Amino acid sequence: MKKLLFALSISCGISTMAQEAKPDAAATDTVKAWSIQGQNTLMLNQAAFSNWVGGGANNVGWLAGVNYNLTYEKGKDLWENIIILGYGQNNTKGIGTRKTQDVINLSTNYGREFAKSWYLSGGIGLQTQFAGGYEDGNNPDAKKISNFMAPGYLNVGVGVTYRPDDNLTVTLRPANARVTFVLDEDLQTAGTYGLKNNGDSSLFQFGFLGTAIYKIKIMENINLTNTASVFSNYLDKPDHLVLGYSGILNMKINKFISTNITLDLMYDHNQIQKTQLKQTLGVGFAYNIDNGKKRSDKKENQSWLK
């Protein structure tokens, strides 16, 4: 898994650098159909103690991830693709190795413009994780509570997308199918992730899905990306909303070193009837990519900011 993430990160970076090395075939065209924004990161942390009266345990940790946004804009067409992969571990003396980050988030959304900055759209999204999760701080000797595609969430829907600028995208889908997969047989018991019966491997829901991405440039080399979502199931207890928020604060030190602070909040009564929170802080190596000038970069297409 470490090798997979590292290889994907390197290959994405090399591929994009190769594209950047090529001369622009249409120098007179200031708008490219495709643009790529991405970040490849490898965060490291370590602590060592020797005769330290205050106490402490030697530990070392790492976190690797890729975050890409590939967008096609031409004429009335808008096609946005998002790839978010992340995995991290920490090894503490006397405790062993524990998972600290584990996420797979893939989505694609196509829209056809019908009014300025408004698109009729349809898309697919998949969310899951790479490896198993356990109670007691991901202790592999404890009870297993999650795994790859257990749960896995597949969303397929149609609606409208509002995208006045690269910094804001809002998608509203009044018709959205949400399938929860639980493909680990050990977790296929009634009530787990909303499953109706023992042995079920999936749960079908149909309802409303709203998502929003808002990017803020706080100051030079400091950016905050906010992502929020809400889902309501028409078929059963529509007032039991599934809510999610993710914030990533990126502070770039130089071209290859940056600091990332992340905050994730979630509430899903089918998982646990409590608010879930996850926060990470890392300093390490990062290679950012921003290739391609898009139509929405033009001043005349940014009237919402005036």
Coordinates of C-alpha atoms in Angstrom, one line a residue, residues 19-238:
Q19 CA 3.3 18.1 -20.0
E20 CA 4.7 21.4 -18.7
A21 CA 7.9 20.8 -20.7
K22 CA 6.1 20.7 -24.0
P23 CA 5.7 24.0 -25.8
D24 CA 2.1 25.4 -26.1
A25 CA 0.9 24.4 -29.5
A26 CA -1.6 27.2 -29.6
A27 CA 0.3 30.2 -28.1
T28 CA -2.5 32.6 -29.2
D29 CA -5.1 30.7 -27.2
T30 CA -5.0 31.8 -23.6
V31 CA -7.6 29.3 -22.5
K32 CA -6.8 25.6 -22.3
A33 CA -9.6 23.0 -22.2
W34 CA -7.9 20.9 -19.5
S35 CA -6.4 22.2 -16.3
I36 CA -4.7 20.2 -13.5
Q37 CA -4.4 21.3 -9.9
G38 CA -2.8 18.8 -7.6
Q39 CA -0.7 18.2 -4.5
N40 CA 1.6 15.2 -3.8
T41 CA 2.6 15.1 -0.1
L42 CA 4.8 13.0 2.2
M43 CA 4.6 14.1 5.8
L44 CA 6.9 12.7 8.5
N45 CA 7.0 13.0 12.3
Q46 CA 9.3 11.5 14.9
A47 CA 10.0 11.7 18.7
A48 CA 12.8 10.1 20.7
F49 CA 13.5 10.0 24.5
S50 CA 16.4 9.0 26.6
N51 CA 16.4 9.3 30.4
W52 CA 13.6 11.9 30.0
V53 CA 12.0 12.4 33.5
G54 CA 8.8 13.7 31.9
G55 CA 8.3 10.3 30.2
G56 CA 7.4 9.5 26.7
A57 CA 7.7 6.7 24.1
N58 CA 9.8 6.7 21.0
N59 CA 7.7 7.0 17.9
V60 CA 7.9 7.6 14.2
G61 CA 5.1 8.3 11.7
W62 CA 4.4 9.0 8.1
L63 CA 1.5 10.2 6.0
A64 CA 1.4 10.1 2.1
G65 CA -1.3 11.4 -0.1
V66 CA -2.4 12.9 -3.4
N67 CA -5.1 15.4 -4.0
Y68 CA -5.9 16.2 -7.7
N69 CA -8.6 18.2 -9.5
L70 CA -8.7 17.6 -13.2
T71 CA -11.1 19.9 -15.0
Y72 CA -12.3 20.2 -18.6
E73 CA -13.9 23.5 -19.7
K74 CA -14.8 24.3 -23.3
G75 CA -17.8 26.0 -24.7
K76 CA -20.8 25.0 -22.6
D77 CA -19.2 21.8 -21.3
L78 CA -17.8 21.4 -17.8
W79 CA -16.3 18.1 -16.6
E80 CA -14.6 18.0 -13.2
N81 CA -12.8 15.0 -11.7
I82 CA -11.4 14.8 -8.2
I83 CA -8.9 12.2 -6.8
I84 CA -8.1 12.2 -3.1
L85 CA -6.0 9.3 -1.7
G86 CA -4.3 9.3 1.7
Y87 CA -2.7 6.8 4.0
G88 CA -0.6 7.1 7.1
Q89 CA 0.8 5.1 10.1
N90 CA 2.5 5.7 13.4
N91 CA 4.7 3.3 15.2
T92 CA 5.1 3.8 18.9
K93 CA 7.5 1.8 21.1
G94 CA 5.6 -0.6 23.3
I95 CA 2.3 -0.1 21.4
G96 CA 3.1 -1.0 17.8
T97 CA 1.8 0.3 14.5
R98 CA -1.4 2.2 14.3
K99 CA -3.2 3.7 11.3
T100 CA -3.5 7.5 11.4
Q101 CA -5.0 8.3 8.0
D102 CA -7.0 6.3 5.5
V103 CA -9.1 7.7 2.7
I104 CA -10.2 7.0 -0.9
N105 CA -12.4 9.7 -2.4
L106 CA -13.0 9.6 -6.2
S107 CA -15.7 11.7 -8.1
T108 CA -16.6 12.9 -11.5
N109 CA -19.2 15.4 -12.5
Y110 CA -20.2 16.5 -16.0
G111 CA -22.4 19.6 -16.7
R112 CA -23.9 21.4 -19.7
E113 CA -24.3 25.2 -19.2
F114 CA -27.9 26.4 -19.5
A115 CA -27.4 29.9 -17.9
K116 CA -24.4 31.9 -16.9
S117 CA -22.4 29.7 -14.4
W118 CA -25.3 27.2 -14.1
Y119 CA -25.0 23.7 -15.4
L120 CA -27.4 20.7 -15.8
S121 CA -25.2 18.0 -14.4
G122 CA -24.8 14.4 -13.5
G123 CA -22.0 12.6 -11.6
I124 CA -20.7 9.6 -9.7
G125 CA -18.7 9.5 -6.4
L126 CA -17.0 6.8 -4.4
Q127 CA -15.7 7.0 -0.9
T128 CA -14.0 4.2 1.1
Q129 CA -10.7 3.3 2.7
F130 CA -7.7 1.1 2.0
A131 CA -7.3 -1.0 5.1
G132 CA -9.2 -2.3 8.2
G133 CA -10.1 -0.1 11.1
Y134 CA -10.4 -1.4 14.7
E135 CA -11.7 -0.2 18.1
D136 CA -9.1 1.0 20.7
G137 CA -7.2 3.3 18.4
N138 CA -6.9 0.9 15.4
N139 CA -5.4 -1.8 17.5
P140 CA -5.4 -4.9 15.2
D141 CA -6.0 -7.1 18.2
A142 CA -9.2 -5.3 19.0
K143 CA -12.7 -5.7 17.4
K144 CA -12.7 -4.8 13.6
I145 CA -15.2 -2.0 12.8
S146 CA -14.4 -1.2 9.1
N147 CA -12.4 -2.3 6.1
F148 CA -11.9 -1.7 2.4
M149 CA -15.5 -1.2 0.9
A150 CA -16.9 -1.8 4.4
P151 CA -18.3 0.7 4.3
G152 CA -18.0 2.0 0.8
Y153 CA -20.3 4.7 -0.4
L154 CA -21.4 5.1 -4.1
N155 CA -23.4 8.1 -5.1
V156 CA -25.0 8.5 -8.6
G157 CA -27.3 11.4 -9.3
V158 CA -28.4 14.3 -11.5
G159 CA -29.2 17.9 -10.7
V160 CA -27.6 21.3 -11.2
T161 CA -24.1 22.7 -10.6
Y162 CA -23.2 26.4 -9.9
R163 CA -19.6 27.2 -10.7
P164 CA -18.9 30.9 -11.2
D165 CA -15.2 30.5 -10.5
D166 CA -12.5 28.0 -9.7
N167 CA -12.9 28.9 -6.0
L168 CA -16.6 27.9 -5.7
T169 CA -18.5 24.8 -6.9
V170 CA -22.0 24.0 -5.5
T171 CA -23.9 20.9 -6.8
L172 CA -27.5 20.1 -5.9
R173 CA -28.9 16.7 -6.8
P174 CA -32.6 16.2 -6.0
A175 CA -32.4 12.8 -7.5
N176 CA -29.4 10.8 -6.1
A177 CA -29.0 7.1 -5.4
R178 CA -26.7 6.3 -2.5
V179 CA -25.5 2.7 -2.1
T180 CA -23.7 1.7 1.1
F181 CA -21.5 -1.4 0.5
V182 CA -20.3 -3.7 3.3
L183 CA -18.2 -6.3 1.5
D184 CA -16.4 -7.7 4.6
E185 CA -18.4 -10.7 5.8
D186 CA -17.4 -10.2 9.4
L187 CA -19.3 -6.9 9.4
Q188 CA -22.4 -8.0 7.6
T189 CA -24.7 -7.9 10.6
A190 CA -28.1 -6.1 11.0
G191 CA -27.6 -2.5 12.0
T192 CA -24.0 -2.2 10.9
Y193 CA -23.9 0.8 8.6
G194 CA -27.7 0.6 8.3
L195 CA -27.9 -3.0 7.0
K196 CA -31.4 -4.4 7.3
N197 CA -30.5 -8.1 7.8
N198 CA -27.6 -10.3 8.7
G199 CA -25.6 -11.3 5.6
D200 CA -26.7 -8.2 3.6
S201 CA -23.8 -6.7 1.7
S202 CA -25.4 -3.4 0.7
L203 CA -28.0 -0.8 1.6
F204 CA -29.9 1.3 -1.1
Q205 CA -31.0 4.8 -0.4
F206 CA -32.5 7.5 -2.6
G207 CA -32.7 11.1 -1.8
F208 CA -31.2 14.6 -2.1
L209 CA -27.4 15.3 -2.1
G210 CA -25.9 18.7 -1.9
T211 CA -22.1 19.3 -2.0
A212 CA -20.0 22.5 -2.0
I213 CA -16.3 23.3 -2.4
Y214 CA -15.0 26.7 -1.4
K215 CA -11.4 27.7 -1.7
I216 CA -10.0 30.7 0.2
K217 CA -6.6 32.4 -0.3
I218 CA -5.9 33.7 3.2
M219 CA -2.6 35.2 2.3
E220 CA 0.4 34.5 0.1
N221 CA 1.2 30.7 0.3
I222 CA -1.6 30.1 2.8
N223 CA -4.8 28.5 1.4
L224 CA -7.9 26.9 3.0
T225 CA -10.1 24.4 1.1
N226 CA -13.5 23.8 2.5
T227 CA -15.7 20.8 1.4
A228 CA -19.2 20.2 2.8
S229 CA -22.0 17.8 2.0
V230 CA -25.5 16.9 3.1
F231 CA -27.7 13.9 2.2
S232 CA -31.3 13.2 3.0
N233 CA -32.9 9.8 2.3
Y234 CA -36.4 10.2 0.9
L235 CA -37.2 6.5 1.5
D236 CA -36.6 6.3 5.3
K237 CA -36.4 9.1 7.9
P238 CA -35.5 12.0 5.6

